[in-house]
mmCIF file of C-alpha atoms in Angstrom:
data_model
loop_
_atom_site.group_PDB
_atom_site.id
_atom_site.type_symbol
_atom_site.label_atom_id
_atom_site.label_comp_id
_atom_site.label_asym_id
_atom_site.label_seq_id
_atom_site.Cartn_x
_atom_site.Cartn_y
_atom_site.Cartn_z
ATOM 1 C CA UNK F 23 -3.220 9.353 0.339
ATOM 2 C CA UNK F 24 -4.009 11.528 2.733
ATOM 3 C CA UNK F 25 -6.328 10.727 6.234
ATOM 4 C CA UNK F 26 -8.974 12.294 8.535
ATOM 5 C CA UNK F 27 -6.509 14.013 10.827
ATOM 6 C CA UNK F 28 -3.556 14.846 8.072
ATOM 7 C CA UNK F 29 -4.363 15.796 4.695
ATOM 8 C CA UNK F 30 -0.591 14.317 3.551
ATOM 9 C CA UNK F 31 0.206 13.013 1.134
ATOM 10 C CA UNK F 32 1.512 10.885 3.591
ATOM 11 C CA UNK F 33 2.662 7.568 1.630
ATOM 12 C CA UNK F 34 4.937 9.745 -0.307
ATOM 13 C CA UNK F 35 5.979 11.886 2.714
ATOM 14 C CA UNK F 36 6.607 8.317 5.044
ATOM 15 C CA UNK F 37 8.895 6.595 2.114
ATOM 16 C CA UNK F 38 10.656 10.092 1.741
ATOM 17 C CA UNK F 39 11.350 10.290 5.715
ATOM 18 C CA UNK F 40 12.608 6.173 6.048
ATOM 19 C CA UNK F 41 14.980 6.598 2.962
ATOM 20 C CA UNK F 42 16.403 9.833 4.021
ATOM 21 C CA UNK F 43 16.957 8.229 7.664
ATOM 22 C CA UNK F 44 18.287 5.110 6.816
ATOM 23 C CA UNK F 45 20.352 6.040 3.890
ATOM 24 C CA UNK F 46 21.606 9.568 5.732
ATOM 25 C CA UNK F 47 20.654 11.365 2.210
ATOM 26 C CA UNK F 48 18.732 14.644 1.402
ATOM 27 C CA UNK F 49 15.041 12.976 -0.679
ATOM 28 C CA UNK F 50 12.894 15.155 -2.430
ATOM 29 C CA UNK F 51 9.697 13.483 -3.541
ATOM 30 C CA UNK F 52 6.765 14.146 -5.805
ATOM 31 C CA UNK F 53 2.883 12.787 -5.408
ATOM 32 C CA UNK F 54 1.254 11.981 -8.730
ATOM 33 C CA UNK F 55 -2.282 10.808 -7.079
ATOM 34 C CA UNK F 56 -5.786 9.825 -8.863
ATOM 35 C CA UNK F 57 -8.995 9.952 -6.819
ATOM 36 C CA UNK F 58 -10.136 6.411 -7.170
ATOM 37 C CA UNK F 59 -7.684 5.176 -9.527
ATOM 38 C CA UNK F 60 -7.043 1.792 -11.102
ATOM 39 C CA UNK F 61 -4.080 0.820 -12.375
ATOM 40 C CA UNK F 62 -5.299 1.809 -16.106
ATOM 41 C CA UNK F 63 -6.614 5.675 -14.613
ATOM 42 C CA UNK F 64 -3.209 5.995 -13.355
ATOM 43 C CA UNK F 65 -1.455 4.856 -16.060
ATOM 44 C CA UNK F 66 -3.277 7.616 -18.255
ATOM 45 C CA UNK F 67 -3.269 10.416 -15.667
ATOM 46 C CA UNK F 68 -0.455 9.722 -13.419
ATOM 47 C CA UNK F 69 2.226 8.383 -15.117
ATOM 48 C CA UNK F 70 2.607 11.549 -17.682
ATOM 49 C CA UNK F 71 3.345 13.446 -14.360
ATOM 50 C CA UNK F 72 6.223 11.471 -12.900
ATOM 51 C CA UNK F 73 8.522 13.358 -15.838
ATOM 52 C CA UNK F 74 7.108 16.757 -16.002
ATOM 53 C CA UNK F 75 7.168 16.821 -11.564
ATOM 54 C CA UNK F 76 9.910 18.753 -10.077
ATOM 55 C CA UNK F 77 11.840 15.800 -9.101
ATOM 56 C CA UNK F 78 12.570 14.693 -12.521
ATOM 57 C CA UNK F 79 14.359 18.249 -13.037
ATOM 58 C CA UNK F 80 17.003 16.505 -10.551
ATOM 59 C CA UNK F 81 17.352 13.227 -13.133
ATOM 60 C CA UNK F 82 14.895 9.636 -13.310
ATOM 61 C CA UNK F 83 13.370 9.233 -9.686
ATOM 62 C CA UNK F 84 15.568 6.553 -7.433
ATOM 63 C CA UNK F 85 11.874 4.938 -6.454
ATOM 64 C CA UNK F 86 8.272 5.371 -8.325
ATOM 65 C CA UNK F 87 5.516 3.901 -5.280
ATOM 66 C CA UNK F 88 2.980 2.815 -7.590
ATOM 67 C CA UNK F 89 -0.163 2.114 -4.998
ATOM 68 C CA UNK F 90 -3.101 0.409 -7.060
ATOM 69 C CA UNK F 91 -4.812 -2.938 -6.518
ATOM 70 C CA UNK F 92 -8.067 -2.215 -4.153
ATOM 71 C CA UNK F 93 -10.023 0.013 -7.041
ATOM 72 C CA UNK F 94 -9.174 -2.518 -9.749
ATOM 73 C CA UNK F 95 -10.686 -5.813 -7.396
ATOM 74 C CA UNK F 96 -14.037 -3.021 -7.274
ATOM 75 C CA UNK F 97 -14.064 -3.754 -10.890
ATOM 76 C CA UNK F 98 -14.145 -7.997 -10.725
ATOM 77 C CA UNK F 99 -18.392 -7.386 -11.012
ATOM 78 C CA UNK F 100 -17.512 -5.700 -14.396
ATOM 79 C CA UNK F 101 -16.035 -8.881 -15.381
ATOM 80 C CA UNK F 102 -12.092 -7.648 -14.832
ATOM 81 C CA UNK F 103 -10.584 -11.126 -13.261
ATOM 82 C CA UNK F 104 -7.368 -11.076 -11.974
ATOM 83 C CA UNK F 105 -5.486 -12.179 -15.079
ATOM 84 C CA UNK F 106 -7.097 -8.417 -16.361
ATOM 85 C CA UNK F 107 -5.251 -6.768 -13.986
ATOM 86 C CA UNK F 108 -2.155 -8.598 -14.750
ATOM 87 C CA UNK F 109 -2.496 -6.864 -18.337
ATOM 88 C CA UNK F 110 -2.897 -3.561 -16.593
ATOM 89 C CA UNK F 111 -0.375 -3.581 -14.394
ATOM 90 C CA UNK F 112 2.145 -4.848 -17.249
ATOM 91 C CA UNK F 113 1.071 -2.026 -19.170
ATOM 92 C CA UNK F 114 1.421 0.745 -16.136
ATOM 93 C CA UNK F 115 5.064 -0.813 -15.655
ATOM 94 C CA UNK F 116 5.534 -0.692 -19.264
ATOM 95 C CA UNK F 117 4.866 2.965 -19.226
ATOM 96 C CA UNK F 118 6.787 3.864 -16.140
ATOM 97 C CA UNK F 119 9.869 2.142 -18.045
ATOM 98 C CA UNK F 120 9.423 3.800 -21.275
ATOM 99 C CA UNK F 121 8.584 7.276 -19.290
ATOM 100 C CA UNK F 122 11.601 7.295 -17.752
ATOM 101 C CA UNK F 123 13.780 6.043 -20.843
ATOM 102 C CA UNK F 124 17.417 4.544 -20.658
ATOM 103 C CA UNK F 125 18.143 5.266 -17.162
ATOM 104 C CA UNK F 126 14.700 3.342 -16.124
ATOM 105 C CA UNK F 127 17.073 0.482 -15.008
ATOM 106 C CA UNK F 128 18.545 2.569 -12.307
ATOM 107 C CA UNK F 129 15.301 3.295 -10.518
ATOM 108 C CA UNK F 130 13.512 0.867 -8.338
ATOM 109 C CA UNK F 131 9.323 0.372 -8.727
ATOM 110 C CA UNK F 132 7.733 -0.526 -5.963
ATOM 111 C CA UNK F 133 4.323 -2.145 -5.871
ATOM 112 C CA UNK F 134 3.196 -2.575 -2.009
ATOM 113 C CA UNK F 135 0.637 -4.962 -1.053
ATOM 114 C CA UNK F 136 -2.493 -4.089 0.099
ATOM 115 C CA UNK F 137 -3.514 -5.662 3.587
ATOM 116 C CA UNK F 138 -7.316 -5.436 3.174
ATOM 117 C CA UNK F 139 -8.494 -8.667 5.289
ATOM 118 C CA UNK F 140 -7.247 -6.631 8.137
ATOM 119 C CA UNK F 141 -8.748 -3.018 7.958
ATOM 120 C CA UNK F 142 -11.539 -2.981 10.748
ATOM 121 C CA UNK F 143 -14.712 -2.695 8.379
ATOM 122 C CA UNK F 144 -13.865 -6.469 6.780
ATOM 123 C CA UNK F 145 -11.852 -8.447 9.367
ATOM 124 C CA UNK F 146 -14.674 -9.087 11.645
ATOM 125 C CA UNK F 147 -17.186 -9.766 9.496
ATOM 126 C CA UNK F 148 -17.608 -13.021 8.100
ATOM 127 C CA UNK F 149 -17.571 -14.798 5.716
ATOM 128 C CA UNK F 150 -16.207 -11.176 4.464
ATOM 129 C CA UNK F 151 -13.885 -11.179 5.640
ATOM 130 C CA UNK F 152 -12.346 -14.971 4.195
ATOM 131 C CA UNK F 153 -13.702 -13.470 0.871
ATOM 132 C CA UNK F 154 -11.699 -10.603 1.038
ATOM 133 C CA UNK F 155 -8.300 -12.005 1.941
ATOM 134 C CA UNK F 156 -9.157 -14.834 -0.543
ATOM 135 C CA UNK F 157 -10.462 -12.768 -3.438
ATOM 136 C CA UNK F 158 -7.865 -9.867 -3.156
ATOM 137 C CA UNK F 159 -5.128 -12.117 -2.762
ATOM 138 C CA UNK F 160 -5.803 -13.197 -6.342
ATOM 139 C CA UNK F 161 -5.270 -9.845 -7.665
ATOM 140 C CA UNK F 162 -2.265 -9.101 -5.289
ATOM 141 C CA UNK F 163 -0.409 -12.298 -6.658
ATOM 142 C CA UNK F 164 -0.554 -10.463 -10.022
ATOM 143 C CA UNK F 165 2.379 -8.088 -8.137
ATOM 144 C CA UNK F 166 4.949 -10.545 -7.685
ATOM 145 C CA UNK F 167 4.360 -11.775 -11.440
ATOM 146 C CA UNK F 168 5.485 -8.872 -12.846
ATOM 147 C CA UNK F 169 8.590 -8.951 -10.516
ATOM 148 C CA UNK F 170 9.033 -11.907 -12.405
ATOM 149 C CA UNK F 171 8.105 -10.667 -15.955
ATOM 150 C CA UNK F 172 10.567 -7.602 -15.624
ATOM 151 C CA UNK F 173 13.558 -8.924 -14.507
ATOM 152 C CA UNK F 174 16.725 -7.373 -15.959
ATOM 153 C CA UNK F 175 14.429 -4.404 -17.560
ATOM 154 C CA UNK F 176 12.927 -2.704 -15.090
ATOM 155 C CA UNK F 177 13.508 -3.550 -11.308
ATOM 156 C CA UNK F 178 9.951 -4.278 -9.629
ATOM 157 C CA UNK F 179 9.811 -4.428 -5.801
ATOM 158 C CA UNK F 180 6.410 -6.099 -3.933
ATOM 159 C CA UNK F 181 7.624 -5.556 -0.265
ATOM 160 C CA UNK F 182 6.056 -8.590 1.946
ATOM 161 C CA UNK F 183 2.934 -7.433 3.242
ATOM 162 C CA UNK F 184 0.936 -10.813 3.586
ATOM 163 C CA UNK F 185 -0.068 -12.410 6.783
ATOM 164 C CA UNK F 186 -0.600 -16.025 7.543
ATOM 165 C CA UNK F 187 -3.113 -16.041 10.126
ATOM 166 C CA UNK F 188 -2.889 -19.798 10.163
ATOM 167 C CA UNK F 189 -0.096 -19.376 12.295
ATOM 168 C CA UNK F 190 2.677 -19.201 9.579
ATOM 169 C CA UNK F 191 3.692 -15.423 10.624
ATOM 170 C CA UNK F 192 4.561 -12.953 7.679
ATOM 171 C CA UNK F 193 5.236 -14.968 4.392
ATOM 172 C CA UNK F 194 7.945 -14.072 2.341
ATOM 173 C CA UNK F 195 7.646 -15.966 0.220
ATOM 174 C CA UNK F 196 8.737 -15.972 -3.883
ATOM 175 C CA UNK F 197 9.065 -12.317 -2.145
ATOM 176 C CA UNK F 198 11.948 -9.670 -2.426
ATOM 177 C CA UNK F 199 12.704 -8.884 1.489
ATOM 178 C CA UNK F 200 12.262 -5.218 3.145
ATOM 179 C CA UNK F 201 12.396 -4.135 6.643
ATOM 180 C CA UNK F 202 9.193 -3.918 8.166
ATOM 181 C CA UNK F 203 10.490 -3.291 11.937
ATOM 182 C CA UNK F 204 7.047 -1.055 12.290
ATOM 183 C CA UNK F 205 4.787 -3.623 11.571
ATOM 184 C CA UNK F 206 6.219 -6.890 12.489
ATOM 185 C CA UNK F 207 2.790 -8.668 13.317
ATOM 186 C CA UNK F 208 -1.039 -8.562 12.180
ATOM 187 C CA UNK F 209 -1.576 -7.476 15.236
ATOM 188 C CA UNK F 210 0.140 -4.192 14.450
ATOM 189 C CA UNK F 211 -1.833 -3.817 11.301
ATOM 190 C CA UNK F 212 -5.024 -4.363 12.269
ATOM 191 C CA UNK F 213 -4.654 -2.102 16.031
ATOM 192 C CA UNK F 214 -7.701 0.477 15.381
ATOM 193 C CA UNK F 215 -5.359 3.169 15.576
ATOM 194 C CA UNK F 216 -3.582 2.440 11.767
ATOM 195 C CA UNK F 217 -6.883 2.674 10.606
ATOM 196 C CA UNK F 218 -9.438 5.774 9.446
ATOM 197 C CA UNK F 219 -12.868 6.191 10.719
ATOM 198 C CA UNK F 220 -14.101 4.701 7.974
ATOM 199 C CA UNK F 221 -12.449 1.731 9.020
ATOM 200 C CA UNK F 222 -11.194 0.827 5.257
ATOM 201 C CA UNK F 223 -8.606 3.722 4.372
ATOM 202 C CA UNK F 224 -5.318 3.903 6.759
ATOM 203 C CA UNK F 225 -4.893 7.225 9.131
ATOM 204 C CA UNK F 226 -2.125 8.613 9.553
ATOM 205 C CA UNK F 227 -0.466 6.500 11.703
ATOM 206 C CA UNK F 228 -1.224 3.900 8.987
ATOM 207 C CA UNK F 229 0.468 5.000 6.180
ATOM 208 C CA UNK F 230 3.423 6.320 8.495
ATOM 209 C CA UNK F 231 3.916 2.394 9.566
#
């Protein structure tokens, strides 16, 4: 989570910084990161950390980012469709829920979506780049589901990340609404400098936005 010109973590370190500013509150946070991890790596290797991290000393985390989507699609040409990593993903949430225990129902899980079609190495390439935004989409639509699927157990957040460049604007919806004041059109997204050299991972100023 980290970029070419700040090691970071800096997804954990930007959520940290926007709750403590807009909710005027001291946040202490905790990365629990895998290398190339899909959501069943994380489950296994990540998950087990969230309760043994510092942060859990202070009670159940208010918010658990849970950032996986991109290295599961890799695995569609092992034959894992998108209805795979709906069983994934329910079984990551299912662990996050029982790793935290009762007070899992005051914490908030957030799964963002993950704007491929616009990083720099796909969006100008086509027919790429309409496979990408097409293709991921399907796995990305398995987020919302399982806002869906947990309702009144464990709160699941997919904060509105999709773009209609049809001329619709940002959709929102079937989507739970969050301020995204830093990022309010493609545009924004897909400006060269939210992007790595690599043109696929976010830099820094990426995963501050």
């Amino acid at each position: 989570m980290g970029s070419d010109d700040d090691p970071g973590p800096l997804l954990p370190q930007g959520v940290a910084r926007a709750m403590a500013e807009g909710l005027q509150v001291d946040v202490t946070w905790h990365a629990a990161g895998v290398d190339g991890g899909d959501a069943r790596t994380v489950r296994a290797d990540a998950v087990p950390r969230i309760i043994s991290s510092p942060v859990s000393a202070q009670g159940v985390p208010t918010v658990v980012v849970v950032l996986v989507g991109l290295n599961d699609w890799k695995h569609a040409l092992r034959g894992r469709t998108p209805l795979t990593f709906r069983d994934d993903l329910r079984e990551l949430l299912c662990s996050i829920r029982d790793t935290l225990g009762p007070d899992a129902k005051n914490a908030v899980v957030l799964l963002p979506r993950l704007p491929l079609h616009l990083a720099p190495a796909i969006r100008n390439l086509w027919p790429l780049s309409w496979f990408a935004r097409h293709a991921a989409a399907q796995w990305e639509r398995q987020k919302q589901a399982m806002c869906d699927e947990f309702q009144g157990d464990l709160c699941v957040v997919v904060p509105p990340y999709e773009y209609d460049g049809g001329g619709g604007g940002w959709s929102f919806d079937g989507v739970q609404k969050l301020s995204l004041d830093d990022a309010s059109s493609a545009d924004d997204l897909a400006s060269s400098v939210m992007w790595a050299e690599d043109g696929v991972h976010p830099s820094a100023e990426g995963y501050r936005t």
